[in-house]
PDB file of C-alpha atoms and ligand atoms in Angstrom:
ATOM      1  CA  MET A  10      56.701 127.253 -80.163  1.00 40.00           C
ATOM      2  CA  LYS A  11      57.152 125.117 -76.556  1.00 42.00           C
ATOM      3  CA  ILE A  12      59.982 124.530 -74.473  1.00 39.00           C
ATOM      4  CA  ASN A  13      59.393 122.631 -71.494  1.00 42.00           C
ATOM      5  CA  GLY A  14      55.441 124.796 -70.551  1.00 41.00           C
ATOM      6  CA  SER A  15      57.353 127.893 -71.064  1.00 41.00           C
ATOM      7  CA  ARG A  16      56.152 129.600 -74.791  1.00 42.00           C
ATOM      8  CA  ILE A  17      59.060 131.781 -76.985  1.00 40.00           C
ATOM      9  CA  LEU A  18      56.988 134.620 -78.663  1.00 40.00           C
ATOM     10  CA  VAL A  19      59.819 135.567 -80.732  1.00 39.00           C
ATOM     11  CA  VAL A  20      62.302 134.154 -82.715  1.00 39.00           C
ATOM     12  CA  ASN A  21      64.395 135.866 -84.669  1.00 39.00           C
ATOM     13  CA  LYS A  22      66.468 133.704 -86.851  1.00 38.00           C
ATOM     14  CA  ASP A  23      68.139 136.250 -88.622  1.00 38.00           C
ATOM     15  CA  LYS A  24      69.170 137.679 -85.896  1.00 44.00           C
ATOM     16  CA  GLY A  25      70.425 134.821 -84.122  1.00 46.00           C
ATOM     17  CA  CYS A  26      68.180 133.938 -81.938  1.00 52.00           C
ATOM     18  CA  GLY A  27      67.428 130.761 -84.024  1.00 62.00           C
ATOM     19  CA  LYS A  28      70.706 129.421 -82.860  1.00 67.00           C
ATOM     20  CA  MET A  29      70.572 130.544 -79.647  1.00 81.00           C
ATOM     21  CA  LEU A  30      67.303 128.332 -79.074  1.00 84.00           C
ATOM     22  CA  ASN A  31      69.193 125.062 -80.262  1.00 90.00           C
ATOM     23  CA  ASP A  32      71.685 126.071 -77.373  1.00 92.00           C
ATOM     24  CA  ILE A  33      69.391 125.098 -74.594  1.00 95.00           C
ATOM     25  CA  GLN A  34      68.616 122.458 -73.005  1.00 95.00           C
ATOM     26  CA  GLU A  35      66.033 123.172 -71.024  1.00 96.00           C
ATOM     27  CA  VAL A  36      64.319 125.626 -68.722  1.00 97.00           C
ATOM     28  CA  LEU A  37      64.517 126.120 -64.902  1.00 97.00           C
ATOM     29  CA  ILE A  38      62.384 128.362 -64.592  1.00 98.00           C
ATOM     30  CA  THR A  39      59.564 129.974 -66.481  1.00 98.00           C
ATOM     31  CA  GLN A  40      58.640 133.779 -67.137  1.00 98.00           C
ATOM     32  CA  GLU A  41      55.253 132.886 -65.000  1.00 98.00           C
ATOM     33  CA  GLN A  42      57.622 132.126 -62.359  1.00 98.00           C
ATOM     34  CA  LEU A  43      59.615 134.689 -62.611  1.00 98.00           C
ATOM     35  CA  GLN A  44      57.325 137.116 -63.046  1.00 98.00           C
ATOM     36  CA  ALA A  45      55.640 135.744 -59.611  1.00 98.00           C
ATOM     37  CA  LYS A  46      58.777 135.453 -57.594  1.00 98.00           C
ATOM     38  CA  VAL A  47      59.432 139.284 -58.250  1.00 98.00           C
ATOM     39  CA  GLN A  48      55.813 140.675 -57.597  1.00 98.00           C
ATOM     40  CA  GLU A  49      56.413 138.262 -54.746  1.00 98.00           C
ATOM     41  CA  LEU A  50      60.056 139.924 -53.883  1.00 98.00           C
ATOM     42  CA  GLY A  51      58.683 143.555 -54.725  1.00 98.00           C
ATOM     43  CA  LYS A  52      56.439 143.432 -52.100  1.00 98.00           C
ATOM     44  CA  ARG A  53      57.909 141.945 -49.340  1.00 98.00           C
ATOM     45  CA  ILE A  54      60.672 144.947 -49.765  1.00 98.00           C
ATOM     46  CA  SER A  55      57.857 147.830 -50.445  1.00 98.00           C
ATOM     47  CA  GLN A  56      56.864 146.576 -46.765  1.00 98.00           C
ATOM     48  CA  ASP A  57      60.302 146.179 -45.163  1.00 98.00           C
ATOM     49  CA  TYR A  58      60.973 149.861 -46.312  1.00 98.00           C
ATOM     50  CA  SER A  59      58.554 151.303 -45.501  1.00 97.00           C
ATOM     51  CA  GLY A  60      58.873 155.115 -44.584  1.00 96.00           C
ATOM     52  CA  LYS A  61      62.556 154.579 -45.392  1.00 96.00           C
ATOM     53  CA  GLU A  62      64.003 156.152 -48.232  1.00 93.00           C
ATOM     54  CA  LEU A  63      65.173 152.988 -50.966  1.00 98.00           C
ATOM     55  CA  LEU A  64      68.586 153.193 -53.301  1.00 98.00           C
ATOM     56  CA  MET A  65      68.136 150.176 -54.891  1.00 98.00           C
ATOM     57  CA  VAL A  66      71.945 148.890 -56.565  1.00 98.00           C
ATOM     58  CA  CYS A  67      71.908 147.271 -59.901  1.00 98.00           C
ATOM     59  CA  ILE A  68      74.952 144.951 -60.393  1.00 98.00           C
ATOM     60  CA  LEU A  69      75.835 145.395 -63.874  1.00 97.00           C
ATOM     61  CA  LYS A  70      74.642 143.925 -66.531  1.00 96.00           C
ATOM     62  CA  GLY A  71      73.561 139.963 -65.339  1.00 97.00           C
ATOM     63  CA  ALA A  72      70.814 141.526 -62.577  1.00 98.00           C
ATOM     64  CA  VAL A  73      69.609 144.514 -64.886  1.00 98.00           C
ATOM     65  CA  VAL A  74      66.562 142.549 -66.474  1.00 98.00           C
ATOM     66  CA  PHE A  75      66.079 141.244 -62.567  1.00 99.00           C
ATOM     67  CA  TYR A  76      66.418 144.873 -61.189  1.00 99.00           C
ATOM     68  CA  ALA A  77      64.072 147.002 -64.433  1.00 98.00           C
ATOM     69  CA  ASP A  78      61.683 144.427 -63.331  1.00 98.00           C
ATOM     70  CA  LEU A  79      61.765 144.607 -59.707  1.00 98.00           C
ATOM     71  CA  VAL A  80      61.721 148.240 -59.595  1.00 98.00           C
ATOM     72  CA  ARG A  81      58.403 148.608 -60.825  1.00 98.00           C
ATOM     73  CA  GLN A  82      57.201 145.950 -58.051  1.00 98.00           C
ATOM     74  CA  ILE A  83      58.441 148.524 -55.670  1.00 98.00           C
ATOM     75  CA  SER A  84      55.615 151.250 -53.761  1.00 97.00           C
ATOM     76  CA  ILE A  85      57.651 153.249 -51.991  1.00 97.00           C
ATOM     77  CA  PRO A  86      60.405 156.047 -53.223  1.00 96.00           C
ATOM     78  CA  VAL A  87      63.589 153.824 -54.560  1.00 97.00           C
ATOM     79  CA  PHE A  88      65.986 156.012 -56.380  1.00 98.00           C
ATOM     80  CA  MET A  89      68.623 153.924 -58.913  1.00 98.00           C
ATOM     81  CA  ASP A  90      72.297 153.108 -59.208  1.00 98.00           C
ATOM     82  CA  PHE A  91      74.328 151.002 -60.726  1.00 98.00           C
ATOM     83  CA  MET A  92      78.190 149.619 -60.355  1.00 98.00           C
ATOM     84  CA  ALA A  93      79.419 147.799 -63.204  1.00 96.00           C
ATOM     85  CA  VAL A  94      81.991 144.626 -62.052  1.00 92.00           C
ATOM     86  CA  SER A  95      84.251 142.156 -62.918  1.00 86.00           C
ATOM     87  CA  SER A  96      85.522 139.657 -61.500  1.00 77.00           C
ATOM     88  CA  TYR A  97      88.519 137.852 -62.648  1.00 67.00           C
ATOM     89  CA  GLY A  98      88.633 133.911 -63.653  1.00 63.00           C
ATOM     90  CA  ASP A  99      87.052 132.040 -66.773  1.00 62.00           C
ATOM     91  CA  ALA A 100      83.584 132.470 -68.169  1.00 58.00           C
ATOM     92  CA  THR A 101      81.836 130.519 -65.581  1.00 61.00           C
ATOM     93  CA  ARG A 102      84.402 129.819 -62.309  1.00 63.00           C
ATOM     94  CA  SER A 103      85.126 133.614 -60.527  1.00 65.00           C
ATOM     95  CA  SER A 104      88.485 133.975 -59.149  1.00 66.00           C
ATOM     96  CA  GLY A 105      87.141 136.313 -55.813  1.00 69.00           C
ATOM     97  CA  ALA A 106      89.261 139.124 -57.812  1.00 77.00           C
ATOM     98  CA  VAL A 107      86.521 141.734 -58.379  1.00 88.00           C
ATOM     99  CA  MET A 108      87.878 143.967 -60.122  1.00 91.00           C
ATOM    100  CA  ILE A 109      84.507 147.774 -60.258  1.00 95.00           C
ATOM    101  CA  ILE A 110      84.198 149.050 -63.626  1.00 95.00           C
ATOM    102  CA  LYS A 111      81.603 152.108 -63.205  1.00 97.00           C
ATOM    103  CA  ASP A 112      81.462 152.744 -60.141  1.00 98.00           C
ATOM    104  CA  LEU A 113      78.127 154.357 -57.722  1.00 98.00           C
ATOM    105  CA  ASP A 114      76.846 157.832 -59.167  1.00 98.00           C
ATOM    106  CA  GLN A 115      76.552 159.085 -55.701  1.00 96.00           C
ATOM    107  CA  THR A 116      77.248 158.767 -52.083  1.00 97.00           C
ATOM    108  CA  ILE A 117      75.527 156.275 -49.873  1.00 98.00           C
ATOM    109  CA  ALA A 118      76.700 157.152 -47.091  1.00 97.00           C
ATOM    110  CA  GLY A 119      73.055 158.038 -44.716  1.00 95.00           C
ATOM    111  CA  LYS A 120      71.487 155.682 -46.987  1.00 97.00           C
ATOM    112  CA  HIS A 121      69.322 152.448 -46.587  1.00 98.00           C
ATOM    113  CA  VAL A 122      70.713 150.372 -49.611  1.00 98.00           C
ATOM    114  CA  LEU A 123      69.832 147.192 -51.137  1.00 98.00           C
ATOM    115  CA  ILE A 124      72.256 145.629 -54.183  1.00 98.00           C
ATOM    116  CA  VAL A 125      70.578 143.712 -56.411  1.00 98.00           C
ATOM    117  CA  GLU A 126      72.584 139.961 -58.066  1.00 98.00           C
ATOM    118  CA  ASP A 127      71.712 138.423 -60.147  1.00 98.00           C
ATOM    119  CA  ILE A 128      73.918 135.416 -58.846  1.00 97.00           C
ATOM    120  CA  VAL A 129      74.989 134.408 -55.757  1.00 96.00           C
ATOM    121  CA  ASP A 130      77.470 131.250 -56.567  1.00 94.00           C
ATOM    122  CA  THR A 131      80.994 131.400 -54.590  1.00 93.00           C
ATOM    123  CA  GLY A 132      79.893 134.437 -53.067  1.00 95.00           C
ATOM    124  CA  LEU A 133      83.325 136.591 -53.782  1.00 93.00           C
ATOM    125  CA  THR A 134      82.643 138.975 -55.678  1.00 93.00           C
ATOM    126  CA  LEU A 135      79.155 140.001 -53.220  1.00 95.00           C
ATOM    127  CA  LYS A 136      81.527 139.497 -50.079  1.00 95.00           C
ATOM    128  CA  TYR A 137      83.561 142.715 -51.718  1.00 94.00           C
ATOM    129  CA  LEU A 138      80.966 144.740 -53.063  1.00 96.00           C
ATOM    130  CA  VAL A 139      79.571 144.808 -49.323  1.00 96.00           C
ATOM    131  CA  GLU A 140      82.645 145.430 -47.597  1.00 95.00           C
ATOM    132  CA  ASN A 141      83.390 148.362 -50.544  1.00 96.00           C
ATOM    133  CA  LEU A 142      80.223 149.808 -49.848  1.00 97.00           C
ATOM    134  CA  LYS A 143      79.886 149.578 -46.041  1.00 98.00           C
ATOM    135  CA  ALA A 144      83.306 151.686 -46.035  1.00 97.00           C
ATOM    136  CA  ARG A 145      80.824 154.461 -47.526  1.00 98.00           C
ATOM    137  CA  ASN A 146      79.055 153.778 -44.420  1.00 98.00           C
ATOM    138  CA  PRO A 147      75.467 153.543 -45.434  1.00 98.00           C
ATOM    139  CA  LEU A 148      72.386 153.226 -43.169  1.00 98.00           C
ATOM    140  CA  SER A 149      71.933 149.682 -44.329  1.00 98.00           C
ATOM    141  CA  ILE A 150      72.932 147.018 -46.387  1.00 98.00           C
ATOM    142  CA  LYS A 151      71.502 144.093 -47.487  1.00 98.00           C
ATOM    143  CA  ILE A 152      71.341 142.281 -50.327  1.00 98.00           C
ATOM    144  CA  CYS A 153      68.145 140.694 -52.698  1.00 98.00           C
ATOM    145  CA  THR A 154      69.753 138.290 -55.870  1.00 98.00           C
ATOM    146  CA  LEU A 155      67.816 136.438 -58.425  1.00 98.00           C
ATOM    147  CA  LEU A 156      69.186 133.279 -57.594  1.00 98.00           C
ATOM    148  CA  ASP A 157      71.110 131.436 -55.159  1.00 98.00           C
ATOM    149  CA  LYS A 158      73.759 128.538 -55.504  1.00 96.00           C
ATOM    150  CA  PRO A 159      74.623 127.524 -52.255  1.00 95.00           C
ATOM    151  CA  GLU A 160      76.282 124.606 -52.737  1.00 94.00           C
ATOM    152  CA  ARG A 161      78.765 126.298 -54.165  1.00 91.00           C
ATOM    153  CA  ARG A 162      79.339 128.541 -51.288  1.00 94.00           C
ATOM    154  CA  VAL A 163      83.017 129.135 -50.648  1.00 94.00           C
ATOM    155  CA  THR A 164      82.635 132.343 -47.850  1.00 94.00           C
ATOM    156  CA  ASP A 165      80.416 133.219 -46.515  1.00 93.00           C
ATOM    157  CA  VAL A 166      76.978 136.473 -47.460  1.00 95.00           C
ATOM    158  CA  LYS A 167      73.411 137.049 -45.881  1.00 96.00           C
ATOM    159  CA  VAL A 168      71.128 137.348 -48.951  1.00 97.00           C
ATOM    160  CA  ASP A 169      67.987 138.900 -47.109  1.00 98.00           C
ATOM    161  CA  TYR A 170      65.903 138.334 -50.345  1.00 98.00           C
ATOM    162  CA  ASN A 171      66.577 135.192 -52.446  1.00 98.00           C
ATOM    163  CA  GLY A 172      64.051 134.574 -55.443  1.00 98.00           C
ATOM    164  CA  PHE A 173      65.047 130.991 -55.927  1.00 98.00           C
ATOM    165  CA  THR A 174      67.755 128.762 -54.744  1.00 98.00           C
ATOM    166  CA  ILE A 175      69.390 126.672 -57.862  1.00 97.00           C
ATOM    167  CA  PRO A 176      71.520 123.688 -57.641  1.00 95.00           C
ATOM    168  CA  ASP A 177      75.059 123.902 -59.791  1.00 93.00           C
ATOM    169  CA  ALA A 178      74.694 123.656 -63.023  1.00 92.00           C
ATOM    170  CA  PHE A 179      75.251 127.259 -64.437  1.00 94.00           C
ATOM    171  CA  VAL A 180      72.758 128.565 -66.076  1.00 97.00           C
ATOM    172  CA  VAL A 181      71.805 132.224 -68.496  1.00 97.00           C
ATOM    173  CA  GLY A 182      68.914 134.369 -69.772  1.00 98.00           C
ATOM    174  CA  TYR A 183      66.722 137.168 -67.565  1.00 98.00           C
ATOM    175  CA  GLY A 184      70.142 138.974 -67.808  1.00 98.00           C
ATOM    176  CA  LEU A 185      72.458 135.748 -67.293  1.00 98.00           C
ATOM    177  CA  ASP A 186      75.666 134.596 -69.906  1.00 96.00           C
ATOM    178  CA  TYR A 187      77.671 132.535 -71.344  1.00 95.00           C
ATOM    179  CA  ALA A 188      80.365 134.230 -73.171  1.00 93.00           C
ATOM    180  CA  GLU A 189      78.478 137.597 -72.837  1.00 94.00           C
ATOM    181  CA  ALA A 190      75.434 135.434 -74.690  1.00 96.00           C
ATOM    182  CA  TYR A 191      71.611 134.689 -73.829  1.00 97.00           C
ATOM    183  CA  ARG A 192      70.804 137.252 -71.146  1.00 97.00           C
ATOM    184  CA  HIS A 193      68.022 138.384 -73.584  1.00 97.00           C
ATOM    185  CA  LEU A 194      66.411 135.473 -72.970  1.00 97.00           C
ATOM    186  CA  PRO A 195      63.439 135.843 -71.204  1.00 97.00           C
ATOM    187  CA  TYR A 196      63.615 132.776 -68.662  1.00 98.00           C
ATOM    188  CA  VAL A 197      66.531 131.132 -66.473  1.00 98.00           C
ATOM    189  CA  CYS A 198      67.937 127.568 -68.786  1.00 97.00           C
ATOM    190  CA  VAL A 199      70.650 125.338 -69.043  1.00 96.00           C
ATOM    191  CA  LEU A 200      72.814 125.072 -71.876  1.00 94.00           C
ATOM    192  CA  LYS A 201      73.902 121.893 -74.043  1.00 92.00           C
ATOM    193  CA  PRO A 202      77.319 120.755 -72.528  1.00 88.00           C
ATOM    194  CA  GLU A 203      78.552 120.682 -75.605  1.00 90.00           C
ATOM    195  CA  ILE A 204      77.792 124.410 -75.707  1.00 90.00           C
ATOM    196  CA  TYR A 205      80.934 124.602 -73.184  1.00 83.00           C
ATOM    197  CA  GLU A 206      83.046 122.440 -74.394  1.00 79.00           C
TER     198      GLU A 206
HETATM  199  P1  IMP B  13      80.474 134.902 -57.720  1.00 76.04           P
HETATM  200  O1  IMP B  13      81.369 135.655 -57.487  1.00 76.04           O
HETATM  201  O2  IMP B  13      81.436 132.855 -57.233  1.00 76.04           O
HETATM  202  O3  IMP B  13      79.147 134.040 -56.080  1.00 76.04           O
HETATM  203  O4  IMP B  13      79.438 134.677 -59.006  1.00 76.04           O
HETATM  204  C1  IMP B  13      79.125 135.904 -58.908  1.00 76.04           C
HETATM  205  C2  IMP B  13      78.776 136.395 -60.471  1.00 76.04           C
HETATM  206  O5  IMP B  13      78.951 134.854 -61.191  1.00 76.04           O
HETATM  207  C3  IMP B  13      77.229 136.570 -60.972  1.00 76.04           C
HETATM  208  O6  IMP B  13      76.730 137.741 -61.153  1.00 76.04           O
HETATM  209  C4  IMP B  13      77.254 135.534 -62.234  1.00 76.04           C
HETATM  210  O7  IMP B  13      78.391 137.039 -63.565  1.00 76.04           O
HETATM  211  C5  IMP B  13      78.832 134.887 -62.755  1.00 76.04           C
HETATM  212  N1  IMP B  13      77.853 133.603 -62.656  1.00 76.04           N
HETATM  213  C6  IMP B  13      78.743 132.630 -61.314  1.00 76.04           C
HETATM  214  N2  IMP B  13      76.641 131.636 -62.134  1.00 76.04           N
HETATM  215  C7  IMP B  13      76.799 132.233 -62.709  1.00 76.04           C
HETATM  216  C8  IMP B  13      75.688 131.116 -63.438  1.00 76.04           C
HETATM  217  O8  IMP B  13      74.837 129.855 -62.989  1.00 76.04           O
HETATM  218  N3  IMP B  13      75.404 131.774 -65.543  1.00 76.04           N
HETATM  219  C9  IMP B  13      75.262 132.673 -65.110  1.00 76.04           C
HETATM  220  N4  IMP B  13      76.205 133.556 -64.668  1.00 76.04           N
HETATM  221  C10 IMP B  13      76.594 132.887 -63.054  1.00 76.04           C
HETATM  222 MG1   MG B  14      77.898 138.841 -63.635  1.00 76.04          MG
END
């Protein structure tokens, strides 16, 4: 089965995947494009942090798939930690108020921290996170995001590593969800409009 050139390998209708595939309007970024970009980012990050010890912070849950692929493309010593945050708001719009659901396990004072996010939309989540983590005195703090939606930005956020700049559309897959669904899809896609209605 092919959707816009991206091959879907496993369709298990018994587990509801068949229903989810019917919800897709368009594949925006294919598995092949994602894989190539992750390799490129991993190479750049490894070069930029050469000789340093890097702590990569995964922002759960959206970044988990990207993060798991990215860390395996890093060729320097890397440490892993996880944070879960929730922005108050409805399913597709963030309000700017952020709550930490799971904090880091370790202190970051004196460490080089790279935040790994799924998407920068309004920028409010990352603005809060960067300020929160900066107060813990890391040696440096940078941002790596898979996707950037600059049209929707309401606050200044300096993105150091960006996978893809995308137009103002709500996307799912490769970790990103709509109402907690579609995270497992191996590509980034746009859902049919009736799904949100
Ligand atoms: P921001 O605070 O508006 O930048 O939003 C950041 C968070 O909103 C991301 O980490 C995502 O969880 C969510 N988000 C924003 N846009 C999308 C989208 O197109 N698809 C899925 N989640 C999104
Ligand atoms: Mg999210």
